[in-house]
GROMACS .gro file of N, CA and C in nm:
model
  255
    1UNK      N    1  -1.955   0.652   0.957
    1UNK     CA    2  -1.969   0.653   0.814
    1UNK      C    3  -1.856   0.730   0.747
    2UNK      N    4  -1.809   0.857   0.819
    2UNK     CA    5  -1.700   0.921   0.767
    2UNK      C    6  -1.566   0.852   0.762
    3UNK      N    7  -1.559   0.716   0.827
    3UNK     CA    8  -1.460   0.615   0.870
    3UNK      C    9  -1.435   0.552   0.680
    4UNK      N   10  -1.539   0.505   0.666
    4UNK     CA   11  -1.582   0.439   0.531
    4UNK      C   12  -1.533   0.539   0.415
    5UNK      N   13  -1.578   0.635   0.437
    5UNK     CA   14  -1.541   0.688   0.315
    5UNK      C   15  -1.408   0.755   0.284
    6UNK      N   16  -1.319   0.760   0.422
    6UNK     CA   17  -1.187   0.735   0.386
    6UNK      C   18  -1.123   0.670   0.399
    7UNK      N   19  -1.140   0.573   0.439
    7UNK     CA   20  -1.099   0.417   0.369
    7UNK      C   21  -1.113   0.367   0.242
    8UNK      N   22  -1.203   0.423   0.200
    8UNK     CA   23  -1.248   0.427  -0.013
    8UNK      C   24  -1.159   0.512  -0.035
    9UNK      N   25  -1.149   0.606   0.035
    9UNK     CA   26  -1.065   0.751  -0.067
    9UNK      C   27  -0.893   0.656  -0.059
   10UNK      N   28  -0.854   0.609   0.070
   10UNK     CA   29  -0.759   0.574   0.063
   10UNK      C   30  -0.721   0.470  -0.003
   11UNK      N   31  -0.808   0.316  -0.080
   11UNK     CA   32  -0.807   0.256  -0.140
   11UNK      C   33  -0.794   0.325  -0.282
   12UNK      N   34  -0.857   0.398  -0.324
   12UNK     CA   35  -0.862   0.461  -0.447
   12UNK      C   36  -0.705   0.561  -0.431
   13UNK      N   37  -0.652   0.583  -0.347
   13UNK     CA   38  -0.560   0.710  -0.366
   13UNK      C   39  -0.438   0.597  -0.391
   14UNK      N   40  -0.465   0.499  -0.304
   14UNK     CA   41  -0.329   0.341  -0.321
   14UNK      C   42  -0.374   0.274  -0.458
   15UNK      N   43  -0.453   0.270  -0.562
   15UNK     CA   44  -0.465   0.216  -0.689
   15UNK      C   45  -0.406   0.314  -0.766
   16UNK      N   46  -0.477   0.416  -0.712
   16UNK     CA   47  -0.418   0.537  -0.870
   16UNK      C   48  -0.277   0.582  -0.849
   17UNK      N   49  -0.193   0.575  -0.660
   17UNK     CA   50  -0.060   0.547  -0.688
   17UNK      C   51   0.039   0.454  -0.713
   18UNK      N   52  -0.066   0.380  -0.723
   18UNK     CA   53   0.033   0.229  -0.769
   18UNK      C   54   0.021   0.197  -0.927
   19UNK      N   55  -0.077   0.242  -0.997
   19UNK     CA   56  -0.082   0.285  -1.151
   19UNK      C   57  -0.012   0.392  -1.177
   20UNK      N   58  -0.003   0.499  -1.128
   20UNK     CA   59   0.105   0.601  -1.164
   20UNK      C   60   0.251   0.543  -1.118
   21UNK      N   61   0.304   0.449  -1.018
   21UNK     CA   62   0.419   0.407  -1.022
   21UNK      C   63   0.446   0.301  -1.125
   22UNK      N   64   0.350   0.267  -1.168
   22UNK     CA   65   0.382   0.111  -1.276
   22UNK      C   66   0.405   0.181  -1.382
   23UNK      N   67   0.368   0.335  -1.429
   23UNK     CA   68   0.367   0.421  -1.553
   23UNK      C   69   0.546   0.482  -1.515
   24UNK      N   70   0.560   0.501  -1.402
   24UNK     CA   71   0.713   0.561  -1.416
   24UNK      C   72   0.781   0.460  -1.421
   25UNK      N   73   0.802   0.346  -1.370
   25UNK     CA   74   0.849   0.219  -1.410
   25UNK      C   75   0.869   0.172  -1.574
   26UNK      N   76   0.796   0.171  -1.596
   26UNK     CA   77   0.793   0.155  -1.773
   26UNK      C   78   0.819   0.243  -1.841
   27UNK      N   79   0.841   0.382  -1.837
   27UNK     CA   80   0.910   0.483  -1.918
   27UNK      C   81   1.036   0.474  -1.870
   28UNK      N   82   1.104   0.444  -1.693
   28UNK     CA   83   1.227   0.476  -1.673
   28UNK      C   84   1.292   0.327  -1.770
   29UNK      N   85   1.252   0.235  -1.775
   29UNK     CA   86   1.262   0.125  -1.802
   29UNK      C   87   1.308   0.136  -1.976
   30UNK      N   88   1.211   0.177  -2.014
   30UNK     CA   89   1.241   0.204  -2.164
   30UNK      C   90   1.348   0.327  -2.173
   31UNK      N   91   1.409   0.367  -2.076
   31UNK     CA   92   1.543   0.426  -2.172
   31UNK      C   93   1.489   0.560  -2.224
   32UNK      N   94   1.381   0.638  -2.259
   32UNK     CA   95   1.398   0.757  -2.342
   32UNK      C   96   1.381   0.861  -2.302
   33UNK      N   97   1.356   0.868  -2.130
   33UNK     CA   98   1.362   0.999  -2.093
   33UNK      C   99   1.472   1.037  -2.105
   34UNK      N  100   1.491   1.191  -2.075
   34UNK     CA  101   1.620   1.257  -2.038
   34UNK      C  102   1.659   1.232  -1.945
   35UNK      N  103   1.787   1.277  -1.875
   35UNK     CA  104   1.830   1.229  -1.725
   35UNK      C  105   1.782   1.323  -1.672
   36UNK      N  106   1.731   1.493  -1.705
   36UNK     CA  107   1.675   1.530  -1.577
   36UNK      C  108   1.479   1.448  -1.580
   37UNK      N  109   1.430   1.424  -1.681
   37UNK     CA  110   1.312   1.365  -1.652
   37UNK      C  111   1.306   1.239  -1.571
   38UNK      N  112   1.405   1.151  -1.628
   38UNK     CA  113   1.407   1.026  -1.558
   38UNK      C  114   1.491   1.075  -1.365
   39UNK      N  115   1.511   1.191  -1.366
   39UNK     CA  116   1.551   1.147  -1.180
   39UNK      C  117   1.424   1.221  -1.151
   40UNK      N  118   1.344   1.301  -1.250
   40UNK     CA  119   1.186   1.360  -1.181
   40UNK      C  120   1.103   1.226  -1.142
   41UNK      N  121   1.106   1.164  -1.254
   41UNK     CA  122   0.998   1.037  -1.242
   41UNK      C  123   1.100   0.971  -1.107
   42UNK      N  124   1.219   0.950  -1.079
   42UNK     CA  125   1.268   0.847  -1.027
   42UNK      C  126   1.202   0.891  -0.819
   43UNK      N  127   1.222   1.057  -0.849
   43UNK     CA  128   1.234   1.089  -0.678
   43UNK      C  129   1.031   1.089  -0.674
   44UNK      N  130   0.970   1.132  -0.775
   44UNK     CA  131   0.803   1.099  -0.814
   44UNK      C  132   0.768   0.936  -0.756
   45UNK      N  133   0.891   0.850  -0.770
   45UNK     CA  134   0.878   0.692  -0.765
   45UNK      C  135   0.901   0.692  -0.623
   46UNK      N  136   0.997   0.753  -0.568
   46UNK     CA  137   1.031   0.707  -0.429
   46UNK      C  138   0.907   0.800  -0.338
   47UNK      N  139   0.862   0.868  -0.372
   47UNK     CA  140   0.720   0.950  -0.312
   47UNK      C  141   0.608   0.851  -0.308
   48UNK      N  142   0.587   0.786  -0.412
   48UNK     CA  143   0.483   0.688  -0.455
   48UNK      C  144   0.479   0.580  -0.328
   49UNK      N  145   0.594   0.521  -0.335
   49UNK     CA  146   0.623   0.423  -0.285
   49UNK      C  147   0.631   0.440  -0.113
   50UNK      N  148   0.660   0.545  -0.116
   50UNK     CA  149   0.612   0.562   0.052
   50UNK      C  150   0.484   0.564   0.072
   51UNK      N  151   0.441   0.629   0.020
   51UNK     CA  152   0.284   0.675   0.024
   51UNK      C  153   0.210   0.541  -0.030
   52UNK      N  154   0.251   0.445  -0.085
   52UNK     CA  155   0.180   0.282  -0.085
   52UNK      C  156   0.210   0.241   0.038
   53UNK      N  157   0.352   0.246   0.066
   53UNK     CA  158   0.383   0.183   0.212
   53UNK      C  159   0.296   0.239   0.348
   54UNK      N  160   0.270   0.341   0.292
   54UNK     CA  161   0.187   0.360   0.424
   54UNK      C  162   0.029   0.325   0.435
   55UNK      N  163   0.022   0.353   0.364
   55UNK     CA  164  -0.152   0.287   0.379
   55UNK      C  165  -0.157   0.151   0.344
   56UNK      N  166  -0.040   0.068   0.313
   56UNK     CA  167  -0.071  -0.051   0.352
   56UNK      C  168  -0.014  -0.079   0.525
   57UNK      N  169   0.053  -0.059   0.581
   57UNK     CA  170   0.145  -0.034   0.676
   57UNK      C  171  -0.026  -0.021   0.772
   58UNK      N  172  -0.079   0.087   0.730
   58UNK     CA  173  -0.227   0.151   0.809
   58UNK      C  174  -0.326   0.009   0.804
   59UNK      N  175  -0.340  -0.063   0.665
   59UNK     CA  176  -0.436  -0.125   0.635
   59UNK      C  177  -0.384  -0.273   0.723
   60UNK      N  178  -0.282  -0.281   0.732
   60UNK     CA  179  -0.168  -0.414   0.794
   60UNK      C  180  -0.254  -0.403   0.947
   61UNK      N  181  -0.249  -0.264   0.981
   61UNK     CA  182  -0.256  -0.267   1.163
   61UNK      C  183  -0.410  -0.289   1.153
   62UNK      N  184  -0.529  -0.258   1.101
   62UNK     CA  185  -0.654  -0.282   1.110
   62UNK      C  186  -0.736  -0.446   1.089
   63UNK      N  187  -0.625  -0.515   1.007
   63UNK     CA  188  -0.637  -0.627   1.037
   63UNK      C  189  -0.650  -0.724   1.120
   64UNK      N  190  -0.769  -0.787   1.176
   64UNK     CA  191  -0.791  -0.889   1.285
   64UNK      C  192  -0.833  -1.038   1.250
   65UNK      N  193  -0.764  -1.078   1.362
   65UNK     CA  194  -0.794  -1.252   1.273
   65UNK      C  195  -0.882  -1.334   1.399
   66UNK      N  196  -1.004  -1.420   1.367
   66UNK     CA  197  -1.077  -1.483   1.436
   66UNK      C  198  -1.012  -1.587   1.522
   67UNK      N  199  -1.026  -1.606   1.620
   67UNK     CA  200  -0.991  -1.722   1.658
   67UNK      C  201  -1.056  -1.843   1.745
   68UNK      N  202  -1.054  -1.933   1.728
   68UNK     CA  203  -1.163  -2.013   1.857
   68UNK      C  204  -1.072  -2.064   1.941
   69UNK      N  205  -1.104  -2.051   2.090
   69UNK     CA  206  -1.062  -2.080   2.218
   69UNK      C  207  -1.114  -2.244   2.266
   70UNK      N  208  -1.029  -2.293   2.306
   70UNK     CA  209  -1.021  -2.406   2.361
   70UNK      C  210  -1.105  -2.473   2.373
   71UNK      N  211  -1.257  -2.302   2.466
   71UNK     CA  212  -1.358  -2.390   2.518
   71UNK      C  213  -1.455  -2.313   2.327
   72UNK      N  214  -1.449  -2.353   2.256
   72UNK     CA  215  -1.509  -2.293   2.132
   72UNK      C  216  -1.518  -2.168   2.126
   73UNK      N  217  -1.515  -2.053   2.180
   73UNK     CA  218  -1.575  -1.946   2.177
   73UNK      C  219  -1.486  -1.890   2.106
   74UNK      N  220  -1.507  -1.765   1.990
   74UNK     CA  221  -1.469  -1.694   1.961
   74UNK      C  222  -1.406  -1.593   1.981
   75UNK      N  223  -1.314  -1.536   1.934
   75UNK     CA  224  -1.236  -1.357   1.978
   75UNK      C  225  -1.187  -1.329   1.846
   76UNK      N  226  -1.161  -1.167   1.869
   76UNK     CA  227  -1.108  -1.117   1.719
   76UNK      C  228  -0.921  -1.087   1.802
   77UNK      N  229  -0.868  -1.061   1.730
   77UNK     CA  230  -0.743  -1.017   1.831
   77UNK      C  231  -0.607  -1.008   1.683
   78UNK      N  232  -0.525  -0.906   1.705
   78UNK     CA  233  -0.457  -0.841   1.603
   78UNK      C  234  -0.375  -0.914   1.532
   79UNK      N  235  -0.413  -0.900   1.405
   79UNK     CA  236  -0.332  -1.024   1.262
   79UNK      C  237  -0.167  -0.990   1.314
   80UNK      N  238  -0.071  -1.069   1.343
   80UNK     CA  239   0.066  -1.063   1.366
   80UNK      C  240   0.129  -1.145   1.226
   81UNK      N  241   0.252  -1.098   1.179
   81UNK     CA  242   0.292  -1.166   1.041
   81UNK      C  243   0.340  -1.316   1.091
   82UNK      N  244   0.408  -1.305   1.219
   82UNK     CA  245   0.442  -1.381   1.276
   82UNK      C  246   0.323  -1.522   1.277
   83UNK      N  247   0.165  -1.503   1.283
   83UNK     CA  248   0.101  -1.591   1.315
   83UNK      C  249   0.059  -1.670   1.171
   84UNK      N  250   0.131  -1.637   1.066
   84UNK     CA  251   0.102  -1.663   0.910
   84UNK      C  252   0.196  -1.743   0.917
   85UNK      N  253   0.289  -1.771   0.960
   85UNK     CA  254   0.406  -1.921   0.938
   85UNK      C  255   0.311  -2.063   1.002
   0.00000   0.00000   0.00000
């Protein structure tokens, strides 16, 4: 159960940093910070963005895809990007 609930925390921590990167995006975007605010927000952006990359990166490897075997039977066995073409 403690599995679950940080998997929520981490869903919720990847929304509210991906809303706080879409907010530095659109102020750097509009031009009116200062240049030392806009390289705060900019190195704030490259923090963000790791920290999305990784818990999707986490959420990528927990992924399993069904498959049926020859003789029908089922298995779960690890989503490869490779098996999406």
């Amino acid at each position: 159960m403690a599995g679950e609930n940080n998997s929520s925390t981490s869903i919720a921590d990847f929304e509210k940093s991906l809303d706080e990167l879409e907010k530095l995006v659109r102020d750097l975007e509009q031009g009116e910070l200062s240049l030392e605010h806009s390289l705060a927000a900019f190195e704030r952006g490259v923090k963000l963005t790791r920290d999305c990359q990784s818990v999707l990166k986490s959420a990528e490897q927990r992924v399993e895809q069904l498959v049926q075997n020859s003789d029908g039977s089922l298995e779960t066995r690890p989503f490869s990007a490779d098996d999406a073409n």
